[in-house]
mmCIF file of C-alpha atoms in Angstrom:
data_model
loop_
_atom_site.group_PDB
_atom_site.id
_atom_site.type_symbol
_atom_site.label_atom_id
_atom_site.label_comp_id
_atom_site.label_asym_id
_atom_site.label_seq_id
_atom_site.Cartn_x
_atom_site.Cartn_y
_atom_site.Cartn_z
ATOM 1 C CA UNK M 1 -12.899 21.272 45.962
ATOM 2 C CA UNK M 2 -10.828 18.944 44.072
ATOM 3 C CA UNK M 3 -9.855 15.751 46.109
ATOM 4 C CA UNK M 4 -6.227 14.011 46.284
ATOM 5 C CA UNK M 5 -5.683 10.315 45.381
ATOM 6 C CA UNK M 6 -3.047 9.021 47.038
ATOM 7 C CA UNK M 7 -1.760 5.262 46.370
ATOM 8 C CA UNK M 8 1.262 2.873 48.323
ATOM 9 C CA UNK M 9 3.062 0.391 46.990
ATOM 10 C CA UNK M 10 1.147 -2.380 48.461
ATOM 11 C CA UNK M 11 -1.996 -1.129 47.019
ATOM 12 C CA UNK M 12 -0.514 -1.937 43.521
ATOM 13 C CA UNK M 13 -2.086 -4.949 41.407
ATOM 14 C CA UNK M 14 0.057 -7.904 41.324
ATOM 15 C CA UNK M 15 0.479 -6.702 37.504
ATOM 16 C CA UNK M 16 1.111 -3.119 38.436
ATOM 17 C CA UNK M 17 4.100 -4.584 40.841
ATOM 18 C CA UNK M 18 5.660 -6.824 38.122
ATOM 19 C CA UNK M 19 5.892 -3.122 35.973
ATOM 20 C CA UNK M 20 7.275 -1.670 38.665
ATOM 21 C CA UNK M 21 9.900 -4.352 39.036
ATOM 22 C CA UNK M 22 10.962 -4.395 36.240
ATOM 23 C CA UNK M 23 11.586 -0.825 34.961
ATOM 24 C CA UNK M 24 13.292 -0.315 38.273
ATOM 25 C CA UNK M 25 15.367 -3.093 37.679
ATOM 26 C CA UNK M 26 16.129 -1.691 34.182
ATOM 27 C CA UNK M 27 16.779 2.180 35.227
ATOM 28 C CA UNK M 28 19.341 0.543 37.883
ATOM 29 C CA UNK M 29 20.777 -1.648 35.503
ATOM 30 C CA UNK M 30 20.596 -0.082 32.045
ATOM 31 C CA UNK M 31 20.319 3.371 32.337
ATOM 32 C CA UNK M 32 21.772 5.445 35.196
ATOM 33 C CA UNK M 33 24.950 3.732 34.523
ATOM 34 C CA UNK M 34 24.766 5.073 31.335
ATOM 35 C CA UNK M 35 22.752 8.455 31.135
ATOM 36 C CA UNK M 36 25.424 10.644 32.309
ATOM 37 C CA UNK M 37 27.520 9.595 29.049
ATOM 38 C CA UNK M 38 24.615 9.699 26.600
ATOM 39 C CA UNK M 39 24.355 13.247 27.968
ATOM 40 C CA UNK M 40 27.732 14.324 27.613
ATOM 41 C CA UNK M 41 27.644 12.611 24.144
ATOM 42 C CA UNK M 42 24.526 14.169 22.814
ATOM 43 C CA UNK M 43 24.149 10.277 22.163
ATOM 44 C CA UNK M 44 20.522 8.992 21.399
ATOM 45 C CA UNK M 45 20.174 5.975 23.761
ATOM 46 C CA UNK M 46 19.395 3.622 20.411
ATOM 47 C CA UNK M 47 19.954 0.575 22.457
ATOM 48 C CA UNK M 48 17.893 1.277 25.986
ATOM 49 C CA UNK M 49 14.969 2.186 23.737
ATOM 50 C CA UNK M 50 15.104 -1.149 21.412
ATOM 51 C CA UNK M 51 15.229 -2.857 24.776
ATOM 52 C CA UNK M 52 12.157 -0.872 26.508
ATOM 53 C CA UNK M 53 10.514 -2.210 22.975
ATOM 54 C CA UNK M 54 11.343 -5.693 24.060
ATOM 55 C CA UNK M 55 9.718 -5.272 27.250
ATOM 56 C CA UNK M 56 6.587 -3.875 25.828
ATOM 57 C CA UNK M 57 6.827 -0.353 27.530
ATOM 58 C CA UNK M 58 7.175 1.301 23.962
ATOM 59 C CA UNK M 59 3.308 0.630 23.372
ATOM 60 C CA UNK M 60 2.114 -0.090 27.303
ATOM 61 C CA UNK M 61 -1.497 1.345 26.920
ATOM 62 C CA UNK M 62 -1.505 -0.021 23.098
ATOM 63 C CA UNK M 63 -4.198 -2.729 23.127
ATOM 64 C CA UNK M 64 -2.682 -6.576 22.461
ATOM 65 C CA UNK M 65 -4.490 -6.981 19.070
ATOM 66 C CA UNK M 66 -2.156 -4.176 18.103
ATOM 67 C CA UNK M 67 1.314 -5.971 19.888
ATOM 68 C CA UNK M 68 1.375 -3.866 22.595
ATOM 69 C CA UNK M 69 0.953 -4.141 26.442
ATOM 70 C CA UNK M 70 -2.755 -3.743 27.417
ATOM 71 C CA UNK M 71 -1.483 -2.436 30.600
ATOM 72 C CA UNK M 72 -3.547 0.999 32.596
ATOM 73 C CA UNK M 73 -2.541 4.371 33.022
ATOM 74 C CA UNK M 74 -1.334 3.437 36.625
ATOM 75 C CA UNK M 75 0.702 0.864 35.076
ATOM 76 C CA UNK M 76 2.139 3.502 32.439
ATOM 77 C CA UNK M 77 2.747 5.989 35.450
ATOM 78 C CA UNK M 78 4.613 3.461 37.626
ATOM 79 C CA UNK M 79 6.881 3.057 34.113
ATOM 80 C CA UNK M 80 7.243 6.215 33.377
ATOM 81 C CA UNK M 81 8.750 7.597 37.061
ATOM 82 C CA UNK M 82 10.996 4.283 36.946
ATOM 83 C CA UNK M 83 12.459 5.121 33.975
ATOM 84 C CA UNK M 84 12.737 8.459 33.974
ATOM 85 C CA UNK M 85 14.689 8.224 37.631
ATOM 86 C CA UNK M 86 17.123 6.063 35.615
ATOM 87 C CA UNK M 87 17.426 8.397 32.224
ATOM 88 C CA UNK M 88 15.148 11.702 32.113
ATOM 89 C CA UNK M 89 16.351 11.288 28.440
ATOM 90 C CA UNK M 90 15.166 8.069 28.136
ATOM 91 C CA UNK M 91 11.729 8.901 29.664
ATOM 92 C CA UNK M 92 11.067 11.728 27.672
ATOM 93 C CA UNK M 93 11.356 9.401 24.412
ATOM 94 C CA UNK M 94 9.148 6.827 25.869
ATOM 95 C CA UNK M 95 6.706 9.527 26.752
ATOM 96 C CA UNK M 96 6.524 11.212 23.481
ATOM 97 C CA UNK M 97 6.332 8.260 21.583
ATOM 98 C CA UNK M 98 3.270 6.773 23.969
ATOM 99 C CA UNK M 99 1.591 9.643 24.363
ATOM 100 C CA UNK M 100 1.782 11.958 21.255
ATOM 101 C CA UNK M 101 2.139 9.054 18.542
ATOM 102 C CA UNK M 102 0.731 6.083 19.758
ATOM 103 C CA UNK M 103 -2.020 7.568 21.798
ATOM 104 C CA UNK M 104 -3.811 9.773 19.131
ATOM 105 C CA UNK M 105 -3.494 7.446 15.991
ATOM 106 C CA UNK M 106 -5.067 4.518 18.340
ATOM 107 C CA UNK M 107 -7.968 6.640 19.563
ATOM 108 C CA UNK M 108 -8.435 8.432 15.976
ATOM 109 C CA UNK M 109 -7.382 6.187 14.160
ATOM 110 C CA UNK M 110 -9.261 3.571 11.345
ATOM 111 C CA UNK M 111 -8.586 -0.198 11.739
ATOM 112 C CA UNK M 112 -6.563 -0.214 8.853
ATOM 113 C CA UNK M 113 -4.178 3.068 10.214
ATOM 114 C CA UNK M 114 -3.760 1.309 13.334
ATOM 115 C CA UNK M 115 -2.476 -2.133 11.200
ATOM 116 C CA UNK M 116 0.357 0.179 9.174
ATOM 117 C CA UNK M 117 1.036 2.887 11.902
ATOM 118 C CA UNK M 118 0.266 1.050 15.511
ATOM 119 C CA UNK M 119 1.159 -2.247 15.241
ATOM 120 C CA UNK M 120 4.506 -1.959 14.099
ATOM 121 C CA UNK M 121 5.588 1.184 15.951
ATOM 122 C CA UNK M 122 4.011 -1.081 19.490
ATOM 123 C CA UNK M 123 7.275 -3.091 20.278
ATOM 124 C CA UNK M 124 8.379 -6.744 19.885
ATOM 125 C CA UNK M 125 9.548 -8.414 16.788
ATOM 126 C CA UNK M 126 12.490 -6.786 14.553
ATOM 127 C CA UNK M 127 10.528 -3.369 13.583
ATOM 128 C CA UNK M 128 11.073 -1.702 17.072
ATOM 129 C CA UNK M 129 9.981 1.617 15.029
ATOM 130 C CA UNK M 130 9.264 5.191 16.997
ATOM 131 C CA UNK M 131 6.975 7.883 16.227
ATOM 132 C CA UNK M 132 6.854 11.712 16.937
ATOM 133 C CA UNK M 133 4.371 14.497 17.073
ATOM 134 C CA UNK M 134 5.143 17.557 14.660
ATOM 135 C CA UNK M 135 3.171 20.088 16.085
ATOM 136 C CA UNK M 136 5.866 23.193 17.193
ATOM 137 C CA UNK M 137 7.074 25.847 14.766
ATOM 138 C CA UNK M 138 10.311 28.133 13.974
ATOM 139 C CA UNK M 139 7.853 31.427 14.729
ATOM 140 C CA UNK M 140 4.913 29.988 16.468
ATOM 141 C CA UNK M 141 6.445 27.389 19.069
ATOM 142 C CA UNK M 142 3.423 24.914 20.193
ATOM 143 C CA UNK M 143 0.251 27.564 19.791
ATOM 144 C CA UNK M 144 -1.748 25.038 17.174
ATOM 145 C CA UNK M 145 -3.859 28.178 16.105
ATOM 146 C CA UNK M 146 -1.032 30.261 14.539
ATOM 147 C CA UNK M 147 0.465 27.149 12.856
ATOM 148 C CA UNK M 148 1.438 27.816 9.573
ATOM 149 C CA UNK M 149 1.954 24.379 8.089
ATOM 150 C CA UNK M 150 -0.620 23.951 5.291
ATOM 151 C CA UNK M 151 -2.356 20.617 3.500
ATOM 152 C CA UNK M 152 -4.342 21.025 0.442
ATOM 153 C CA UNK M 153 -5.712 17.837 -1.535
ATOM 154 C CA UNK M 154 -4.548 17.149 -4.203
ATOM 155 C CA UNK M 155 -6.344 13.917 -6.058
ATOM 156 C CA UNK M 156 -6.132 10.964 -3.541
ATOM 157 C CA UNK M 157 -3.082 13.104 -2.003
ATOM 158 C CA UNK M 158 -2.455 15.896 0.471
ATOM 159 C CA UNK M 159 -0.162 18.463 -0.027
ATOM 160 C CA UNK M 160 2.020 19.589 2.995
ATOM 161 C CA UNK M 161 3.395 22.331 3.198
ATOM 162 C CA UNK M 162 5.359 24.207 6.395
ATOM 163 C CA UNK M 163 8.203 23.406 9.019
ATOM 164 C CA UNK M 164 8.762 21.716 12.354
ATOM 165 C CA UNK M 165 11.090 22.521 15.061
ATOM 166 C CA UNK M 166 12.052 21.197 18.113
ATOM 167 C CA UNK M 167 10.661 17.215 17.693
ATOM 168 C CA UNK M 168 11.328 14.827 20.204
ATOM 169 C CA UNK M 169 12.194 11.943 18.450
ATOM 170 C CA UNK M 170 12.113 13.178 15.228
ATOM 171 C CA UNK M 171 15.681 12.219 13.398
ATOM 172 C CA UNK M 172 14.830 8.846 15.539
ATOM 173 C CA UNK M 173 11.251 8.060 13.563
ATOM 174 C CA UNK M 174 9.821 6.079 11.477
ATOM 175 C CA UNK M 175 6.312 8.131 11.322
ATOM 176 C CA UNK M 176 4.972 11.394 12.783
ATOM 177 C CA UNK M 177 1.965 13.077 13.506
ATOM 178 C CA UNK M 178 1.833 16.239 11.713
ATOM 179 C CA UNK M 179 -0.239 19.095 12.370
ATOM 180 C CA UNK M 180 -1.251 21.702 9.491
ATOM 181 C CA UNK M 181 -4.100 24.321 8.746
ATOM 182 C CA UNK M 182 -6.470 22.437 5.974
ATOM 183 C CA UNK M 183 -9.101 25.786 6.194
ATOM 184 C CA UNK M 184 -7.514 28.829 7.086
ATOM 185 C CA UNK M 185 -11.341 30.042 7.458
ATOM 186 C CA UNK M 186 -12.196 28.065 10.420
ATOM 187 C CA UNK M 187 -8.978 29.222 11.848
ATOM 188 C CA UNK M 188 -7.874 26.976 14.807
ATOM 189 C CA UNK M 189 -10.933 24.473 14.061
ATOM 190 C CA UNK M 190 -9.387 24.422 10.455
ATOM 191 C CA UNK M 191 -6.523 22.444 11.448
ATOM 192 C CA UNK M 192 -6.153 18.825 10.638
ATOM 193 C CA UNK M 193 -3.535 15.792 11.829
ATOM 194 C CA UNK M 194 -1.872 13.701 9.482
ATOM 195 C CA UNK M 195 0.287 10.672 9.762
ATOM 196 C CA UNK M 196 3.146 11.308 7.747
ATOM 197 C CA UNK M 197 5.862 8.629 6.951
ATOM 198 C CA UNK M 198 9.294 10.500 7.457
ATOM 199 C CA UNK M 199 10.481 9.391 4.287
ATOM 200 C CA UNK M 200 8.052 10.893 2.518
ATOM 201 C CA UNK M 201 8.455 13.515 -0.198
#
């Protein structure tokens, strides 16, 4: 039988608290004054997410030796419902970009991909960059075993080969994790992630 956790605000860490304070602060403030517009706009909330950046919630679980947070998953959770209660929008960008782009290239990752693709996508300074995760299709939607995308090597390079659809933060990125079959013989265990600048050709 599975078992229910159930925590109250004043069983929060002091640190836990502070993250709560200030993303509700910020989803009062910043965005539900302003998500109804963006909406109506179709408007990309450019300056709410270089200011989440600022405040370190655009890498929260990102280690510091990378420039982000350090914080824990309750501290990420407690961010997450404060900010999506101001902006669902604005929540869903924060989410993709933590979860899909930041979390898999830190965990898989070499030291030196986590220098060029972490650390500057983590918040703070001027770079402020976002990622995305390019795994749905025109004619498969999200099933990763009937992806079509291809990579073949070519030299030092890969070869890509396929199209995305439906990318949260894609025409917003700077980098994206991009998922395409690299041995059509192993069939879904033949499928490989790349990080792929979005400038790339």
């Amino acid at each position: 039988m599975a078992t229910r956790s159930i925590t109250s605000h004043s069983q929060l860490s002091d640190e836990q608290r502070m993250v709560w304070e200030m993303c509700s602060k910020f989803a009062d403030e910043e965005l539900a004054p302003n998500a109804g517009e963006w909406d109506k706009k179709h408007q990309f909330p450019k300056e709410a997410v270089a200011q989440l950046s600022e405040l370190g919630m655009m890498g929260i679980n990102t280690p510091e030796e990378n420039s982000g947070s350090g914080l824990d998953a309750m501290s990420y959770a407690i961010a997450m419902e404060e900010i999506s209660r101001g902006c669902a929008s604005v929540g869903v960008i924060m989410s993709a970009h933590n979860s899909l782009y930041m979390y898999p290239v830190q965990t898989f990752g070499t030291p030196e991909q986590h220098e060029q693709w972490i650390t500057p996508f983590a918040g703070g300074g001027e770079e402020g960059k976002i990622g995305c995760f390019a795994l749905s299709e025109p004619g498969n939607g999200s099933d990763a075993g009937a992806a079509s995308t291809t990579a073949k090597k070519d030299g030092d390079d890969w070869i890509i080969n396929g199209t995305k659809a439906w990318i949260t933060n894609a025409y917003e990125s700077s980098a994206a994790v991009v998922f395409a079959t690299t041995d059509k013989d192993l069939k879904h265990k033949g499928i490989s992630a790349f990080i792929v600048p979005m400038d790339a050709e």
